[in-house]
Amino acid sequence: MTDSLRGRDYIETRDWTKDELQLALDTAGELKQKFKRGEPTRLLVDKTIFLFFFDKSTRTRNSFEAGATQLGAHAHFIDGETSQAAHGESPKDMGIILSRYGHAIAIRHDLVPGEGNTLMRAVAEHADKPVINMQCDVDHPCQTLADLMTIQERFGKNTKGLKIAVSWAYAPSYAKPMSVPQGLMMLMPRFGLDVVVAHPPGWELMKDTVEYAKRAAAESGGKLSFTDDMDAAFEGADIVYPKSWGIESLFKKPEEALAKSKQYRSWICDARRMKIAKKDAVYMHCLPADRGNEVTDEVIDGPQSIVYDEAENRLHTAKALMALTM
Ligand code: CP
């Protein structure tokens, strides 16, 4: 295992070079093969990672907990709301003290625009152990790394020119963070994919992430475009990634956002829309999906769906991130 990323924070994919991200992907691929062969990978014996969750999770928590165990480490779950962080303990104290207790600090804080990323960067400034972003308001770099791994497995490592449609979709359950579409839009152009983002007027992504994604696309020669037409986004797509997200200014007024979104119930990924994409296009979703609203059962359970491979790769990429940085 190379030491080149030892001690590094992983807060946004833009903090790592393309080569560093590819190293993480290749490491995840090796760990996946060893896991399938039943070979031990006890690379982090006696190490501890602290997992702070200020939001719910199935995949992220379990991929880090199971992954840490498989690497010989211990993942220590902390409900953010029952920690002193909820009483306002400073990120400085959190970073310094947990750095003295263990070997990495991972944080999920994704529901309030302007808060999560700021908190993580403040913890990282004072921690002398790596800080890993398990999803914030800006990026979900663990998810998008697993997404890219899944795309490389399906299409090969040369992803240049593949078209990915990242579309808003209707969901009545809750105002979902903006970090997955933002993370996809910022990462995929760096690997040569052409990204089209579709959303109704009002669901614009954070300005800074759009500006960064435009620069990343220009530098890599990839394309980035925006539309308010879900069908148009799907045209000629190799990958479709429709999911809901909230309105930046209304995260504290979810009822208002939900009332607005009801007029866009037709933004669903169904069999008709899948036919607009390429014949062999794949359907992706970070999960959990709002079945019957974001996507029909026919699509998510159908032959074009690769959501379970994608979810599985959360384990292998989480292990790679821990093994490389801790
Ligand atoms: N995709 C994802 O992050 O899943 P969880 O919210 O279950 O962790």
Tab-separated table of C-alpha atoms and ligand atoms in Angstrom:
chain	number	residue	atom	x	y	z
A	1	MET	CA	0.000	0.000	0.000
A	2	THR	CA	1.492	3.327	-1.068
A	3	ASP	CA	1.972	6.050	1.560
A	4	SER	CA	1.438	8.930	-0.864
A	5	LEU	CA	-2.020	9.784	0.531
A	6	ARG	CA	-1.329	8.945	4.184
A	7	GLY	CA	-2.707	11.690	6.444
A	8	ARG	CA	-4.605	13.472	3.643
A	9	ASP	CA	-8.119	14.833	4.123
A	10	TYR	CA	-10.807	13.800	1.631
A	11	ILE	CA	-13.433	16.553	1.828
A	12	GLU	CA	-14.218	17.180	-1.835
A	13	THR	CA	-13.011	15.290	-4.899
A	14	ARG	CA	-11.580	18.596	-6.117
A	15	ASP	CA	-9.041	18.412	-3.243
A	16	TRP	CA	-7.395	15.396	-4.915
A	17	THR	CA	-5.707	15.237	-8.300
A	18	LYS	CA	-7.094	12.980	-10.972
A	19	ASP	CA	-4.152	10.589	-10.439
A	20	GLU	CA	-4.867	10.460	-6.701
A	21	LEU	CA	-8.523	9.680	-7.362
A	22	GLN	CA	-7.542	6.977	-9.863
A	23	LEU	CA	-5.196	5.507	-7.242
A	24	ALA	CA	-8.170	5.290	-4.861
A	25	LEU	CA	-10.250	3.630	-7.594
A	26	ASP	CA	-7.520	1.111	-8.385
A	27	THR	CA	-7.023	0.369	-4.677
A	28	ALA	CA	-10.785	-0.153	-4.322
A	29	GLY	CA	-10.662	-2.576	-7.258
A	30	GLU	CA	-7.852	-4.580	-5.608
A	31	LEU	CA	-9.657	-4.653	-2.253
A	32	LYS	CA	-12.841	-5.777	-4.016
A	33	GLN	CA	-11.057	-8.740	-5.641
A	34	LYS	CA	-9.486	-9.739	-2.320
A	35	PHE	CA	-12.865	-9.459	-0.554
A	36	LYS	CA	-14.435	-11.728	-3.200
A	37	ARG	CA	-11.589	-14.262	-2.842
A	38	GLY	CA	-11.947	-14.178	0.952
A	39	GLU	CA	-8.367	-12.917	1.372
A	40	PRO	CA	-7.681	-10.909	4.539
A	41	THR	CA	-6.776	-7.237	4.107
A	42	ARG	CA	-5.813	-6.267	7.648
A	43	LEU	CA	-4.042	-3.067	6.673
A	44	LEU	CA	-5.206	-0.914	9.614
A	45	VAL	CA	-4.838	-3.163	12.654
A	46	ASP	CA	-5.554	-1.404	15.972
A	47	LYS	CA	-6.561	1.864	14.269
A	48	THR	CA	-9.765	3.795	15.030
A	49	ILE	CA	-11.945	5.965	12.809
A	50	PHE	CA	-14.636	8.164	14.360
A	51	LEU	CA	-17.869	8.376	12.331
A	52	PHE	CA	-19.927	11.464	13.169
A	53	PHE	CA	-23.455	11.405	11.722
A	54	PHE	CA	-25.676	14.482	11.820
A	55	ASP	CA	-28.075	12.768	9.380
A	56	LYS	CA	-29.426	9.296	8.737
A	57	SER	CA	-27.552	6.681	6.715
A	58	THR	CA	-27.657	3.079	5.578
A	59	ARG	CA	-24.893	2.675	2.973
A	60	THR	CA	-22.362	5.175	4.270
A	61	ARG	CA	-22.425	4.082	7.885
A	62	ASN	CA	-22.362	0.386	7.086
A	63	SER	CA	-19.709	0.631	4.371
A	64	PHE	CA	-17.376	2.455	6.766
A	65	GLU	CA	-18.168	0.203	9.741
A	66	ALA	CA	-17.911	-3.066	7.817
A	67	GLY	CA	-14.948	-1.745	5.835
A	68	ALA	CA	-13.042	-0.745	8.969
A	69	THR	CA	-13.610	-4.193	10.487
A	70	GLN	CA	-12.394	-5.870	7.299
A	71	LEU	CA	-9.235	-3.720	7.434
A	72	GLY	CA	-8.611	-4.720	11.050
A	73	ALA	CA	-9.621	-1.298	12.401
A	74	HIS	CA	-12.482	-0.115	14.613
A	75	ALA	CA	-15.142	2.337	13.420
A	76	HIS	CA	-16.628	4.274	16.287
A	77	PHE	CA	-20.183	5.499	15.529
A	78	ILE	CA	-21.178	8.851	17.011
A	79	ASP	CA	-24.687	10.294	16.701
A	80	GLY	CA	-23.884	13.973	16.178
A	81	GLU	CA	-27.041	15.006	18.029
A	82	THR	CA	-25.991	13.189	21.206
A	83	SER	CA	-22.423	14.483	21.100
A	84	GLN	CA	-21.227	17.786	22.556
A	85	ALA	CA	-21.125	19.137	18.989
A	86	ALA	CA	-24.897	19.546	19.350
A	87	HIS	CA	-24.212	21.820	22.341
A	88	GLY	CA	-21.870	23.883	20.204
A	89	GLU	CA	-18.475	22.334	21.047
A	90	SER	CA	-16.000	23.927	18.682
A	91	PRO	CA	-14.691	22.146	15.578
A	92	LYS	CA	-11.204	23.049	16.812
A	93	ASP	CA	-11.640	21.087	20.054
A	94	MET	CA	-13.276	18.214	18.175
A	95	GLY	CA	-10.404	18.021	15.678
A	96	ILE	CA	-7.605	18.233	18.234
A	97	ILE	CA	-9.082	15.844	20.798
A	98	LEU	CA	-10.237	13.126	18.396
A	99	SER	CA	-6.868	13.285	16.630
A	100	ARG	CA	-5.308	12.308	19.954
A	101	TYR	CA	-7.746	9.391	20.401
A	102	GLY	CA	-7.623	7.789	16.981
A	103	HIS	CA	-6.511	7.798	13.362
A	104	ALA	CA	-9.267	9.448	11.251
A	105	ILE	CA	-12.440	11.511	11.651
A	106	ALA	CA	-15.333	11.050	9.210
A	107	ILE	CA	-18.354	13.367	9.224
A	108	ARG	CA	-21.807	13.470	7.613
A	109	HIS	CA	-23.479	16.868	7.872
A	110	ASP	CA	-25.488	17.415	4.712
A	111	LEU	CA	-28.900	18.905	5.342
A	112	VAL	CA	-28.233	22.607	5.822
A	113	PRO	CA	-26.626	24.594	2.984
A	114	GLY	CA	-23.641	26.539	4.287
A	115	GLU	CA	-22.977	24.365	7.349
A	116	GLY	CA	-21.550	20.880	6.742
A	117	ASN	CA	-18.597	21.666	4.490
A	118	THR	CA	-17.634	24.616	6.695
A	119	LEU	CA	-17.691	22.411	9.802
A	120	MET	CA	-15.576	19.697	8.166
A	121	ARG	CA	-12.982	22.146	6.926
A	122	ALA	CA	-12.787	23.724	10.394
A	123	VAL	CA	-12.289	20.299	12.014
A	124	ALA	CA	-9.657	19.446	9.381
A	125	GLU	CA	-7.782	22.680	10.010
A	126	HIS	CA	-7.145	21.609	13.610
A	127	ALA	CA	-7.022	17.815	13.276
A	128	ASP	CA	-3.678	16.210	12.571
A	129	LYS	CA	-5.440	13.052	11.368
A	130	PRO	CA	-7.339	12.743	8.065
A	131	VAL	CA	-10.896	14.082	7.856
A	132	ILE	CA	-13.216	12.253	5.455
A	133	ASN	CA	-16.447	13.776	4.159
A	134	MET	CA	-19.266	11.230	4.388
A	135	GLN	CA	-21.573	13.796	2.706
A	136	CYS	CA	-21.898	17.511	3.226
A	137	ASP	CA	-23.973	20.285	1.679
A	138	VAL	CA	-21.481	20.696	-1.189
A	139	ASP	CA	-20.157	17.249	-2.122
A	140	HIS	CA	-20.649	13.547	-1.455
A	141	PRO	CA	-17.168	12.410	-2.501
A	142	CYS	CA	-17.536	8.869	-1.140
A	143	GLN	CA	-20.649	8.369	-3.289
A	144	THR	CA	-19.245	9.850	-6.482
A	145	LEU	CA	-16.014	7.831	-6.150
A	146	ALA	CA	-18.124	4.653	-5.953
A	147	ASP	CA	-20.170	5.916	-8.920
A	148	LEU	CA	-17.035	6.443	-10.985
A	149	MET	CA	-15.743	2.990	-10.021
A	150	THR	CA	-19.042	1.482	-11.189
A	151	ILE	CA	-18.898	3.432	-14.471
A	152	GLN	CA	-15.274	2.327	-15.093
A	153	GLU	CA	-16.238	-1.290	-14.389
A	154	ARG	CA	-19.103	-1.059	-16.875
A	155	PHE	CA	-17.531	1.038	-19.643
A	156	GLY	CA	-13.764	0.661	-19.095
A	157	LYS	CA	-11.273	3.172	-17.727
A	158	ASN	CA	-11.418	5.355	-20.822
A	159	THR	CA	-14.589	7.245	-19.999
A	160	LYS	CA	-13.941	10.110	-22.415
A	161	GLY	CA	-17.035	11.116	-24.354
A	162	LEU	CA	-19.512	9.080	-22.324
A	163	LYS	CA	-22.646	11.105	-21.709
A	164	ILE	CA	-24.153	11.189	-18.209
A	165	ALA	CA	-27.548	12.799	-17.610
A	166	VAL	CA	-27.788	14.047	-14.022
A	167	SER	CA	-31.417	14.966	-13.603
A	168	TRP	CA	-33.637	16.226	-10.821
A	169	ALA	CA	-36.564	13.879	-10.127
A	170	TYR	CA	-39.695	14.304	-8.035
A	171	ALA	CA	-39.723	12.936	-4.474
A	172	PRO	CA	-42.204	13.816	-1.728
A	173	SER	CA	-40.276	12.190	1.149
A	174	TYR	CA	-37.878	14.963	2.240
A	175	ALA	CA	-35.655	17.746	0.891
A	176	LYS	CA	-32.640	15.732	-0.182
A	177	PRO	CA	-29.163	17.289	-0.131
A	178	MET	CA	-27.770	18.884	-3.284
A	179	SER	CA	-24.385	17.262	-2.827
A	180	VAL	CA	-24.829	14.205	-5.076
A	181	PRO	CA	-25.691	16.096	-8.295
A	182	GLN	CA	-23.075	18.713	-7.413
A	183	GLY	CA	-20.477	16.044	-6.738
A	184	LEU	CA	-21.224	14.262	-10.025
A	185	MET	CA	-21.107	17.526	-11.968
A	186	MET	CA	-17.724	18.416	-10.415
A	187	LEU	CA	-16.061	14.977	-10.729
A	188	MET	CA	-17.256	13.391	-13.968
A	189	PRO	CA	-15.944	16.032	-16.417
A	190	ARG	CA	-12.438	15.547	-14.982
A	191	PHE	CA	-12.605	11.969	-16.258
A	192	GLY	CA	-13.770	13.129	-19.681
A	193	LEU	CA	-17.476	12.466	-19.328
A	194	ASP	CA	-19.948	14.864	-20.907
A	195	VAL	CA	-22.392	15.952	-18.203
A	196	VAL	CA	-25.848	17.353	-18.796
A	197	VAL	CA	-27.704	18.575	-15.713
A	198	ALA	CA	-31.496	18.843	-15.903
A	199	HIS	CA	-33.750	20.482	-13.345
A	200	PRO	CA	-36.892	22.602	-13.214
A	201	PRO	CA	-36.431	26.366	-12.765
A	202	GLY	CA	-35.708	27.038	-9.072
A	203	TRP	CA	-33.661	23.897	-8.378
A	204	GLU	CA	-30.325	25.453	-9.427
A	205	LEU	CA	-27.200	23.936	-7.898
A	206	MET	CA	-24.842	26.015	-5.738
A	207	LYS	CA	-23.127	28.713	-7.778
A	208	ASP	CA	-19.593	27.855	-6.679
A	209	THR	CA	-20.012	24.193	-7.633
A	210	VAL	CA	-21.358	25.144	-11.070
A	211	GLU	CA	-18.418	27.482	-11.664
A	212	TYR	CA	-15.910	24.829	-10.579
A	213	ALA	CA	-17.607	22.195	-12.791
A	214	LYS	CA	-17.461	24.537	-15.796
A	215	ARG	CA	-13.724	25.075	-15.245
A	216	ALA	CA	-13.148	21.323	-14.791
A	217	ALA	CA	-14.998	20.576	-18.033
A	218	ALA	CA	-13.094	23.256	-19.936
A	219	GLU	CA	-9.737	21.956	-18.646
A	220	SER	CA	-10.482	18.314	-19.507
A	221	GLY	CA	-12.115	19.036	-22.849
A	222	GLY	CA	-15.389	17.571	-21.579
A	223	LYS	CA	-18.810	19.132	-21.921
A	224	LEU	CA	-21.124	20.488	-19.250
A	225	SER	CA	-24.581	21.788	-20.085
A	226	PHE	CA	-27.844	22.586	-18.326
A	227	THR	CA	-31.454	22.155	-19.363
A	228	ASP	CA	-34.932	22.343	-17.852
A	229	ASP	CA	-36.101	19.411	-19.983
A	230	MET	CA	-35.588	15.901	-18.545
A	231	ASP	CA	-36.281	14.234	-21.902
A	232	ALA	CA	-33.686	16.398	-23.649
A	233	ALA	CA	-31.094	15.432	-21.018
A	234	PHE	CA	-31.742	11.719	-21.592
A	235	GLU	CA	-31.220	11.951	-25.371
A	236	GLY	CA	-28.174	9.875	-26.346
A	237	ALA	CA	-27.138	9.329	-22.708
A	238	ASP	CA	-24.936	6.362	-21.795
A	239	ILE	CA	-25.723	6.835	-18.105
A	240	VAL	CA	-28.824	8.341	-16.520
A	241	TYR	CA	-28.718	9.444	-12.892
A	242	PRO	CA	-32.109	10.963	-11.959
A	243	LYS	CA	-32.595	11.898	-8.317
A	244	SER	CA	-34.328	14.477	-6.217
A	245	TRP	CA	-32.707	17.398	-4.430
A	246	GLY	CA	-33.978	20.375	-2.478
A	247	ILE	CA	-34.154	24.089	-3.189
A	248	GLU	CA	-31.072	25.833	-1.748
A	249	SER	CA	-33.025	28.687	-0.144
A	250	LEU	CA	-35.794	26.454	1.268
A	251	PHE	CA	-34.011	23.740	3.260
A	252	LYS	CA	-35.443	25.259	6.431
A	253	LYS	CA	-38.939	25.466	4.878
A	254	PRO	CA	-39.439	21.920	3.524
A	255	GLU	CA	-43.244	22.231	3.178
A	256	GLU	CA	-42.815	25.206	0.857
A	257	ALA	CA	-40.301	23.299	-1.282
A	258	LEU	CA	-42.540	20.246	-1.396
A	259	ALA	CA	-45.551	22.329	-2.464
A	260	LYS	CA	-43.499	23.806	-5.316
A	261	SER	CA	-42.179	20.421	-6.397
A	262	LYS	CA	-45.669	18.923	-6.796
A	263	GLN	CA	-46.058	20.639	-10.181
A	264	TYR	CA	-43.095	18.535	-11.412
A	265	ARG	CA	-44.459	15.083	-10.530
A	266	SER	CA	-43.871	14.080	-14.151
A	267	TRP	CA	-40.091	14.201	-13.543
A	268	ILE	CA	-39.857	10.431	-13.060
A	269	CYS	CA	-37.472	7.940	-14.628
A	270	ASP	CA	-39.779	5.463	-16.351
A	271	ALA	CA	-39.575	3.020	-19.258
A	272	ARG	CA	-40.565	5.707	-21.770
A	273	ARG	CA	-37.698	7.943	-20.684
A	274	MET	CA	-35.192	5.075	-20.626
A	275	LYS	CA	-36.010	4.552	-24.316
A	276	ILE	CA	-34.861	8.132	-25.039
A	277	ALA	CA	-31.367	7.283	-23.731
A	278	LYS	CA	-29.035	4.957	-25.629
A	279	LYS	CA	-30.293	1.388	-26.012
A	280	ASP	CA	-27.638	0.029	-23.652
A	281	ALA	CA	-27.733	3.003	-21.241
A	282	VAL	CA	-27.456	2.272	-17.539
A	283	TYR	CA	-29.630	3.626	-14.739
A	284	MET	CA	-27.809	4.796	-11.589
A	285	HIS	CA	-28.983	6.176	-8.238
A	286	CYS	CA	-27.059	6.709	-5.013
A	287	LEU	CA	-30.028	5.279	-3.046
A	288	PRO	CA	-32.285	5.406	-1.184
A	289	ALA	CA	-34.629	5.983	-4.142
A	290	ASP	CA	-38.223	7.130	-3.825
A	291	ARG	CA	-39.767	4.272	-5.771
A	292	GLY	CA	-42.871	5.301	-7.688
A	293	ASN	CA	-41.827	8.964	-7.629
A	294	GLU	CA	-38.188	9.350	-8.701
A	295	VAL	CA	-38.211	6.043	-10.571
A	296	THR	CA	-40.583	3.236	-11.451
A	297	ASP	CA	-39.985	-0.269	-10.102
A	298	GLU	CA	-39.767	-1.422	-13.715
A	299	VAL	CA	-36.658	0.719	-14.260
A	300	ILE	CA	-34.868	0.346	-10.922
A	301	ASP	CA	-35.473	-3.422	-10.898
A	302	GLY	CA	-34.934	-3.760	-14.647
A	303	PRO	CA	-31.944	-4.938	-16.703
A	304	GLN	CA	-30.478	-1.453	-17.210
A	305	SER	CA	-30.265	-0.715	-13.497
A	306	ILE	CA	-26.822	-1.048	-11.875
A	307	VAL	CA	-27.805	0.387	-8.498
A	308	TYR	CA	-26.751	-2.643	-6.479
A	309	ASP	CA	-23.276	-2.769	-8.052
A	310	GLU	CA	-23.060	0.949	-7.332
A	311	ALA	CA	-24.116	0.470	-3.698
A	312	GLU	CA	-21.682	-2.452	-3.301
A	313	ASN	CA	-18.837	-0.269	-4.509
A	314	ARG	CA	-19.463	2.069	-1.568
A	315	LEU	CA	-17.825	-0.626	0.580
A	316	HIS	CA	-14.745	-1.051	-1.598
A	317	THR	CA	-14.165	2.676	-2.108
A	318	ALA	CA	-14.663	3.425	1.605
A	319	LYS	CA	-12.045	0.774	2.388
A	320	ALA	CA	-9.667	2.261	-0.173
A	321	LEU	CA	-10.061	5.755	1.307
A	322	MET	CA	-9.382	4.490	4.828
A	323	ALA	CA	-6.486	2.237	3.781
A	324	LEU	CA	-4.785	5.023	1.834
A	325	THR	CA	-5.260	7.912	4.269
A	326	MET	CA	-5.216	6.418	7.806
B	1	CP	N1	-26.062	6.949	-0.859
B	1	CP	C1	-25.898	7.155	0.468
B	1	CP	O1	-25.091	7.982	0.904
B	1	CP	O2	-26.654	6.331	1.221
B	1	CP	P1	-26.932	6.540	2.793
B	1	CP	O3	-27.647	7.854	2.930
B	1	CP	O4	-27.796	5.351	3.162
B	1	CP	O5	-25.628	6.543	3.506
